Amino acid sequence: MKTIALILVDDHPVVAHGLELALRQTPDIQLVACYGDPHRALAAIDSHPTDAIVLDLAFGGEVNLSAIGQCRKLAPAARIVAFSSLPARNYRPLALAEGADAFVPKDTDLPSLVHLIRTLCGGEDGPPPPSADRARNPSVPPIAEQIARLTRREAQIAAHLSRGDALATIASATGLSPNTVAAHRDNIRRKLGCRDTVHLVAMLATIFATRGPVS
């Protein structure tokens, strides 16, 4: 099992302490350090090999998206997860544009967060990133091609999911019931080979940020 070296950056003491305790009990994740100050974290990232960085986006009541780019510059190979209570619809595309690999809301359960980190880092307990899967098996189409094979309705719902829209919001926009939207979401997840909704939304956000919305 691959060991993932991770740095946690979050200035909320309760959230940071809870995550720190939980991550230290996860066998394949080595928590290198936990910081409440992005400047101290950057110094650590510059001096410690790091596979993953879980990064809050707000410090001292102010949004600091530039920290993502600074982390990316210091650790170009690291996977950066923006972990925030800020509205996903507004800040997911901004975080991805700054260089984050995924945006995860803070109300996400810990197993889903850990699974996403493993997936992004190509750990044994999660499916590899699409590019790695493609490299192992050329018959596996790129994930963007799989998106193109979705039905029109599925592609419409996938676009909403990529923006972090809730099921009720998607239902209102499409004229479907929340249960029907949930069924479409699960179909999309299965078609794209995602094991959970967190992984699906992170993948869709990255895809739609680069290829644009479905018309």
PDB file of C-alpha atoms in Angstrom:
ATOM      1  CA  MET A   1       0.000   0.000   0.000  1.00  0.00           C
ATOM      2  CA  LYS A   2       1.396   3.388  -0.989  1.00  0.00           C
ATOM      3  CA  THR A   3       2.052   5.814   1.876  1.00  0.00           C
ATOM      4  CA  ILE A   4       0.816   9.335   1.141  1.00  0.00           C
ATOM      5  CA  ALA A   5       2.710  12.220   2.743  1.00  0.00           C
ATOM      6  CA  LEU A   6       0.135  14.914   3.507  1.00  0.00           C
ATOM      7  CA  ILE A   7       0.181  18.458   4.869  1.00  0.00           C
ATOM      8  CA  LEU A   8      -3.015  19.898   6.365  1.00  0.00           C
ATOM      9  CA  VAL A   9      -3.580  23.665   6.340  1.00  0.00           C
ATOM     10  CA  ASP A  10      -6.659  24.904   8.215  1.00  0.00           C
ATOM     11  CA  ASP A  11      -7.023  27.678  10.794  1.00  0.00           C
ATOM     12  CA  HIS A  12     -10.297  26.394  12.275  1.00  0.00           C
ATOM     13  CA  PRO A  13      -9.094  24.676  15.490  1.00  0.00           C
ATOM     14  CA  VAL A  14     -11.976  22.219  15.821  1.00  0.00           C
ATOM     15  CA  VAL A  15     -11.881  21.147  12.168  1.00  0.00           C
ATOM     16  CA  ALA A  16      -8.086  20.982  12.091  1.00  0.00           C
ATOM     17  CA  HIS A  17      -7.834  18.990  15.329  1.00  0.00           C
ATOM     18  CA  GLY A  18     -10.539  16.530  14.266  1.00  0.00           C
ATOM     19  CA  LEU A  19      -8.950  15.973  10.864  1.00  0.00           C
ATOM     20  CA  GLU A  20      -5.500  15.664  12.378  1.00  0.00           C
ATOM     21  CA  LEU A  21      -6.616  12.950  14.805  1.00  0.00           C
ATOM     22  CA  ALA A  22      -8.487  11.048  12.102  1.00  0.00           C
ATOM     23  CA  LEU A  23      -5.695  11.258   9.510  1.00  0.00           C
ATOM     24  CA  ARG A  24      -3.089  10.085  12.018  1.00  0.00           C
ATOM     25  CA  GLN A  25      -5.184   6.925  12.440  1.00  0.00           C
ATOM     26  CA  THR A  26      -5.266   6.275   8.685  1.00  0.00           C
ATOM     27  CA  PRO A  27      -2.459   3.739   8.028  1.00  0.00           C
ATOM     28  CA  ASP A  28      -1.561   4.770   4.481  1.00  0.00           C
ATOM     29  CA  ILE A  29      -1.506   8.535   5.161  1.00  0.00           C
ATOM     30  CA  GLN A  30       1.493  10.104   6.859  1.00  0.00           C
ATOM     31  CA  LEU A  31       0.443  13.473   8.251  1.00  0.00           C
ATOM     32  CA  VAL A  32       3.662  15.444   7.872  1.00  0.00           C
ATOM     33  CA  ALA A  33       2.345  18.555   9.604  1.00  0.00           C
ATOM     34  CA  CYS A  34      -0.783  20.560  10.414  1.00  0.00           C
ATOM     35  CA  TYR A  35      -0.719  24.356  10.144  1.00  0.00           C
ATOM     36  CA  GLY A  36      -3.231  27.107  10.806  1.00  0.00           C
ATOM     37  CA  ASP A  37      -1.175  29.662   8.909  1.00  0.00           C
ATOM     38  CA  PRO A  38      -0.604  29.302   5.149  1.00  0.00           C
ATOM     39  CA  HIS A  39       2.743  31.120   5.346  1.00  0.00           C
ATOM     40  CA  ARG A  40       4.146  28.564   7.832  1.00  0.00           C
ATOM     41  CA  ALA A  41       2.681  25.791   5.700  1.00  0.00           C
ATOM     42  CA  LEU A  42       4.465  27.101   2.598  1.00  0.00           C
ATOM     43  CA  ALA A  43       7.783  26.986   4.425  1.00  0.00           C
ATOM     44  CA  ALA A  44       7.116  23.345   5.372  1.00  0.00           C
ATOM     45  CA  ILE A  45       6.026  22.419   1.840  1.00  0.00           C
ATOM     46  CA  ASP A  46       9.259  23.908   0.529  1.00  0.00           C
ATOM     47  CA  SER A  47      11.334  21.677   2.810  1.00  0.00           C
ATOM     48  CA  HIS A  48       9.322  18.421   2.989  1.00  0.00           C
ATOM     49  CA  PRO A  49       8.457  16.068   0.101  1.00  0.00           C
ATOM     50  CA  THR A  50       4.662  16.130  -0.063  1.00  0.00           C
ATOM     51  CA  ASP A  51       2.184  13.976  -1.989  1.00  0.00           C
ATOM     52  CA  ALA A  52      -0.986  15.812  -0.980  1.00  0.00           C
ATOM     53  CA  ILE A  53      -2.030  19.121   0.539  1.00  0.00           C
ATOM     54  CA  VAL A  54      -5.446  19.639   2.108  1.00  0.00           C
ATOM     55  CA  LEU A  55      -5.887  23.395   2.104  1.00  0.00           C
ATOM     56  CA  ASP A  56      -8.572  25.636   3.570  1.00  0.00           C
ATOM     57  CA  LEU A  57      -9.344  28.701   1.441  1.00  0.00           C
ATOM     58  CA  ALA A  58     -10.164  31.211   4.178  1.00  0.00           C
ATOM     59  CA  PHE A  59      -7.785  32.360   6.903  1.00  0.00           C
ATOM     60  CA  GLY A  60      -8.585  34.972   9.514  1.00  0.00           C
ATOM     61  CA  GLY A  61     -11.916  35.609   7.827  1.00  0.00           C
ATOM     62  CA  GLU A  62     -10.322  36.397   4.454  1.00  0.00           C
ATOM     63  CA  VAL A  63     -10.319  34.229   1.320  1.00  0.00           C
ATOM     64  CA  ASN A  64      -6.805  33.341   0.174  1.00  0.00           C
ATOM     65  CA  LEU A  65      -6.991  31.600  -3.197  1.00  0.00           C
ATOM     66  CA  SER A  66      -3.427  32.623  -4.019  1.00  0.00           C
ATOM     67  CA  ALA A  67      -2.182  30.048  -1.502  1.00  0.00           C
ATOM     68  CA  ILE A  68      -3.161  27.336  -3.991  1.00  0.00           C
ATOM     69  CA  GLY A  69      -0.845  28.709  -6.654  1.00  0.00           C
ATOM     70  CA  GLN A  70       1.946  29.146  -4.118  1.00  0.00           C
ATOM     71  CA  CYS A  71       1.578  25.523  -3.024  1.00  0.00           C
ATOM     72  CA  ARG A  72       1.545  24.399  -6.651  1.00  0.00           C
ATOM     73  CA  LYS A  73       4.745  26.325  -7.366  1.00  0.00           C
ATOM     74  CA  LEU A  74       6.567  24.775  -4.409  1.00  0.00           C
ATOM     75  CA  ALA A  75       5.183  21.252  -4.892  1.00  0.00           C
ATOM     76  CA  PRO A  76       4.243  20.852  -8.566  1.00  0.00           C
ATOM     77  CA  ALA A  77       3.659  17.103  -8.262  1.00  0.00           C
ATOM     78  CA  ALA A  78       1.508  17.272  -5.126  1.00  0.00           C
ATOM     79  CA  ARG A  79      -2.254  16.832  -5.251  1.00  0.00           C
ATOM     80  CA  ILE A  80      -3.996  19.873  -3.799  1.00  0.00           C
ATOM     81  CA  VAL A  81      -7.456  19.510  -2.272  1.00  0.00           C
ATOM     82  CA  ALA A  82      -9.260  22.761  -1.496  1.00  0.00           C
ATOM     83  CA  PHE A  83     -11.234  21.919   1.656  1.00  0.00           C
ATOM     84  CA  SER A  84     -13.643  24.726   2.388  1.00  0.00           C
ATOM     85  CA  SER A  85     -16.990  25.811   3.765  1.00  0.00           C
ATOM     86  CA  LEU A  86     -17.231  28.510   1.072  1.00  0.00           C
ATOM     87  CA  PRO A  87     -20.046  28.046  -1.494  1.00  0.00           C
ATOM     88  CA  ALA A  88     -18.916  25.340  -3.904  1.00  0.00           C
ATOM     89  CA  ARG A  89     -20.771  26.853  -6.845  1.00  0.00           C
ATOM     90  CA  ASN A  90     -18.764  30.079  -6.555  1.00  0.00           C
ATOM     91  CA  TYR A  91     -15.400  28.848  -5.339  1.00  0.00           C
ATOM     92  CA  ARG A  92     -14.944  25.427  -6.947  1.00  0.00           C
ATOM     93  CA  PRO A  93     -14.119  26.871 -10.412  1.00  0.00           C
ATOM     94  CA  LEU A  94     -11.906  29.545  -8.855  1.00  0.00           C
ATOM     95  CA  ALA A  95      -9.965  26.974  -6.829  1.00  0.00           C
ATOM     96  CA  LEU A  96      -9.502  24.727  -9.856  1.00  0.00           C
ATOM     97  CA  ALA A  97      -8.370  27.683 -11.953  1.00  0.00           C
ATOM     98  CA  GLU A  98      -5.726  28.471  -9.337  1.00  0.00           C
ATOM     99  CA  GLY A  99      -4.359  24.927  -9.608  1.00  0.00           C
ATOM    100  CA  ALA A 100      -6.295  22.797  -7.106  1.00  0.00           C
ATOM    101  CA  ASP A 101      -6.993  19.205  -8.127  1.00  0.00           C
ATOM    102  CA  ALA A 102     -10.333  19.103  -6.321  1.00  0.00           C
ATOM    103  CA  PHE A 103     -12.696  21.187  -4.196  1.00  0.00           C
ATOM    104  CA  VAL A 104     -14.287  19.387  -1.246  1.00  0.00           C
ATOM    105  CA  PRO A 105     -16.940  20.988   1.000  1.00  0.00           C
ATOM    106  CA  LYS A 106     -16.224  20.781   4.724  1.00  0.00           C
ATOM    107  CA  ASP A 107     -19.441  18.886   5.385  1.00  0.00           C
ATOM    108  CA  THR A 108     -18.028  15.941   3.440  1.00  0.00           C
ATOM    109  CA  ASP A 109     -17.609  12.835   5.580  1.00  0.00           C
ATOM    110  CA  LEU A 110     -14.049  11.781   6.398  1.00  0.00           C
ATOM    111  CA  PRO A 111     -14.099   8.402   4.561  1.00  0.00           C
ATOM    112  CA  SER A 112     -15.063  10.205   1.341  1.00  0.00           C
ATOM    113  CA  LEU A 113     -12.305  12.771   1.806  1.00  0.00           C
ATOM    114  CA  VAL A 114      -9.716  10.055   2.477  1.00  0.00           C
ATOM    115  CA  HIS A 115     -10.930   8.065  -0.527  1.00  0.00           C
ATOM    116  CA  LEU A 116     -10.579  11.128  -2.761  1.00  0.00           C
ATOM    117  CA  ILE A 117      -7.025  11.768  -1.515  1.00  0.00           C
ATOM    118  CA  ARG A 118      -6.108   8.132  -2.219  1.00  0.00           C
ATOM    119  CA  THR A 119      -7.667   8.342  -5.665  1.00  0.00           C
ATOM    120  CA  LEU A 120      -5.891  11.565  -6.595  1.00  0.00           C
ATOM    121  CA  CYS A 121      -2.567  10.145  -5.398  1.00  0.00           C
ATOM    122  CA  GLY A 122      -3.061   6.827  -7.169  1.00  0.00           C
ATOM    123  CA  GLY A 123      -3.193   4.872  -3.918  1.00  0.00           C
ATOM    124  CA  GLU A 124      -3.979   1.155  -3.936  1.00  0.00           C
ATOM    125  CA  ASP A 125      -7.271   1.603  -2.060  1.00  0.00           C
ATOM    126  CA  GLY A 126      -8.826   3.831  -4.691  1.00  0.00           C
ATOM    127  CA  PRO A 127      -9.121   3.894  -8.475  1.00  0.00           C
ATOM    128  CA  PRO A 128      -6.245   5.690 -10.199  1.00  0.00           C
ATOM    129  CA  PRO A 129      -6.716   9.045 -11.890  1.00  0.00           C
ATOM    130  CA  PRO A 130      -8.113   8.752 -15.448  1.00  0.00           C
ATOM    131  CA  SER A 131      -4.725   9.485 -17.012  1.00  0.00           C
ATOM    132  CA  ALA A 132      -3.059   6.656 -15.087  1.00  0.00           C
ATOM    133  CA  ASP A 133      -5.871   4.268 -15.977  1.00  0.00           C
ATOM    134  CA  ARG A 134      -5.440   5.223 -19.611  1.00  0.00           C
ATOM    135  CA  ALA A 135      -1.695   4.576 -19.437  1.00  0.00           C
ATOM    136  CA  ARG A 136      -2.200   1.061 -18.041  1.00  0.00           C
ATOM    137  CA  ASN A 137      -4.878   0.150 -20.558  1.00  0.00           C
ATOM    138  CA  PRO A 138      -5.025   2.064 -23.878  1.00  0.00           C
ATOM    139  CA  SER A 139      -8.481   0.611 -24.538  1.00  0.00           C
ATOM    140  CA  VAL A 140      -9.888   2.742 -21.689  1.00  0.00           C
ATOM    141  CA  PRO A 141     -11.137   5.983 -23.317  1.00  0.00           C
ATOM    142  CA  PRO A 142     -10.172   9.349 -21.808  1.00  0.00           C
ATOM    143  CA  ILE A 143     -12.727  10.512 -19.274  1.00  0.00           C
ATOM    144  CA  ALA A 144     -13.796  13.421 -21.517  1.00  0.00           C
ATOM    145  CA  GLU A 145     -14.745  10.889 -24.195  1.00  0.00           C
ATOM    146  CA  GLN A 146     -16.820   9.023 -21.636  1.00  0.00           C
ATOM    147  CA  ILE A 147     -18.584  12.306 -20.819  1.00  0.00           C
ATOM    148  CA  ALA A 148     -19.429  12.663 -24.504  1.00  0.00           C
ATOM    149  CA  ARG A 149     -21.191   9.274 -24.357  1.00  0.00           C
ATOM    150  CA  LEU A 150     -23.625  10.405 -21.684  1.00  0.00           C
ATOM    151  CA  THR A 151     -27.201  10.987 -22.733  1.00  0.00           C
ATOM    152  CA  ARG A 152     -28.282  14.584 -23.249  1.00  0.00           C
ATOM    153  CA  ARG A 153     -30.092  14.606 -19.908  1.00  0.00           C
ATOM    154  CA  GLU A 154     -27.121  13.022 -18.099  1.00  0.00           C
ATOM    155  CA  ALA A 155     -24.750  15.592 -19.605  1.00  0.00           C
ATOM    156  CA  GLN A 156     -27.068  18.391 -18.452  1.00  0.00           C
ATOM    157  CA  ILE A 157     -27.113  17.016 -14.899  1.00  0.00           C
ATOM    158  CA  ALA A 158     -23.346  16.401 -14.995  1.00  0.00           C
ATOM    159  CA  ALA A 159     -22.831  20.107 -15.784  1.00  0.00           C
ATOM    160  CA  HIS A 160     -24.921  21.047 -12.740  1.00  0.00           C
ATOM    161  CA  LEU A 161     -23.005  18.605 -10.535  1.00  0.00           C
ATOM    162  CA  SER A 162     -19.695  20.067 -11.714  1.00  0.00           C
ATOM    163  CA  ARG A 163     -20.778  23.423 -10.251  1.00  0.00           C
ATOM    164  CA  GLY A 164     -21.620  21.851  -6.906  1.00  0.00           C
ATOM    165  CA  ASP A 165     -25.394  22.299  -7.311  1.00  0.00           C
ATOM    166  CA  ALA A 166     -27.596  20.481  -4.808  1.00  0.00           C
ATOM    167  CA  LEU A 167     -30.120  17.883  -5.982  1.00  0.00           C
ATOM    168  CA  ALA A 168     -33.020  20.241  -5.214  1.00  0.00           C
ATOM    169  CA  THR A 169     -31.419  22.990  -7.300  1.00  0.00           C
ATOM    170  CA  ILE A 170     -30.874  20.636 -10.228  1.00  0.00           C
ATOM    171  CA  ALA A 171     -34.439  19.336  -9.923  1.00  0.00           C
ATOM    172  CA  SER A 172     -35.824  22.877 -10.067  1.00  0.00           C
ATOM    173  CA  ALA A 173     -33.681  23.779 -13.089  1.00  0.00           C
ATOM    174  CA  THR A 174     -34.495  20.629 -15.060  1.00  0.00           C
ATOM    175  CA  GLY A 175     -38.123  20.071 -14.073  1.00  0.00           C
ATOM    176  CA  LEU A 176     -37.320  16.651 -12.635  1.00  0.00           C
ATOM    177  CA  SER A 177     -37.933  15.300  -9.161  1.00  0.00           C
ATOM    178  CA  PRO A 178     -34.968  15.121  -6.746  1.00  0.00           C
ATOM    179  CA  ASN A 179     -35.245  11.317  -6.781  1.00  0.00           C
ATOM    180  CA  THR A 180     -34.979  11.261 -10.567  1.00  0.00           C
ATOM    181  CA  VAL A 181     -31.975  13.580 -10.445  1.00  0.00           C
ATOM    182  CA  ALA A 182     -30.360  11.292  -7.868  1.00  0.00           C
ATOM    183  CA  ALA A 183     -30.952   8.301 -10.148  1.00  0.00           C
ATOM    184  CA  HIS A 184     -29.300  10.125 -13.060  1.00  0.00           C
ATOM    185  CA  ARG A 185     -26.390  11.100 -10.804  1.00  0.00           C
ATOM    186  CA  ASP A 186     -25.854   7.480  -9.804  1.00  0.00           C
ATOM    187  CA  ASN A 187     -25.981   6.397 -13.472  1.00  0.00           C
ATOM    188  CA  ILE A 188     -23.340   9.011 -14.341  1.00  0.00           C
ATOM    189  CA  ARG A 189     -21.182   7.866 -11.424  1.00  0.00           C
ATOM    190  CA  ARG A 190     -21.325   4.255 -12.626  1.00  0.00           C
ATOM    191  CA  LYS A 191     -20.601   5.183 -16.248  1.00  0.00           C
ATOM    192  CA  LEU A 192     -17.529   7.203 -15.250  1.00  0.00           C
ATOM    193  CA  GLY A 193     -16.271   4.567 -12.827  1.00  0.00           C
ATOM    194  CA  CYS A 194     -16.480   6.762  -9.725  1.00  0.00           C
ATOM    195  CA  ARG A 195     -16.978   4.989  -6.414  1.00  0.00           C
ATOM    196  CA  ASP A 196     -18.648   7.885  -4.611  1.00  0.00           C
ATOM    197  CA  THR A 197     -20.238  11.270  -5.184  1.00  0.00           C
ATOM    198  CA  VAL A 198     -17.235  13.258  -3.898  1.00  0.00           C
ATOM    199  CA  HIS A 199     -14.983  11.648  -6.505  1.00  0.00           C
ATOM    200  CA  LEU A 200     -17.616  12.182  -9.211  1.00  0.00           C
ATOM    201  CA  VAL A 201     -18.119  15.876  -8.467  1.00  0.00           C
ATOM    202  CA  ALA A 202     -14.368  16.530  -8.276  1.00  0.00           C
ATOM    203  CA  MET A 203     -13.857  14.794 -11.622  1.00  0.00           C
ATOM    204  CA  LEU A 204     -16.725  16.629 -13.308  1.00  0.00           C
ATOM    205  CA  ALA A 205     -15.552  19.985 -11.967  1.00  0.00           C
ATOM    206  CA  THR A 206     -12.126  19.441 -13.519  1.00  0.00           C
ATOM    207  CA  ILE A 207     -13.569  18.296 -16.856  1.00  0.00           C
ATOM    208  CA  PHE A 208     -16.119  21.070 -17.256  1.00  0.00           C
ATOM    209  CA  ALA A 209     -13.603  23.702 -16.177  1.00  0.00           C
ATOM    210  CA  THR A 210     -11.457  22.755 -19.191  1.00  0.00           C
ATOM    211  CA  ARG A 211     -14.038  21.888 -21.852  1.00  0.00           C
ATOM    212  CA  GLY A 212     -16.835  24.306 -21.030  1.00  0.00           C
ATOM    213  CA  PRO A 213     -20.550  23.730 -20.316  1.00  0.00           C
ATOM    214  CA  VAL A 214     -22.831  21.482 -22.304  1.00  0.00           C
ATOM    215  CA  SER A 215     -25.099  23.542 -24.522  1.00  0.00           C
TER     216      SER A 215
END
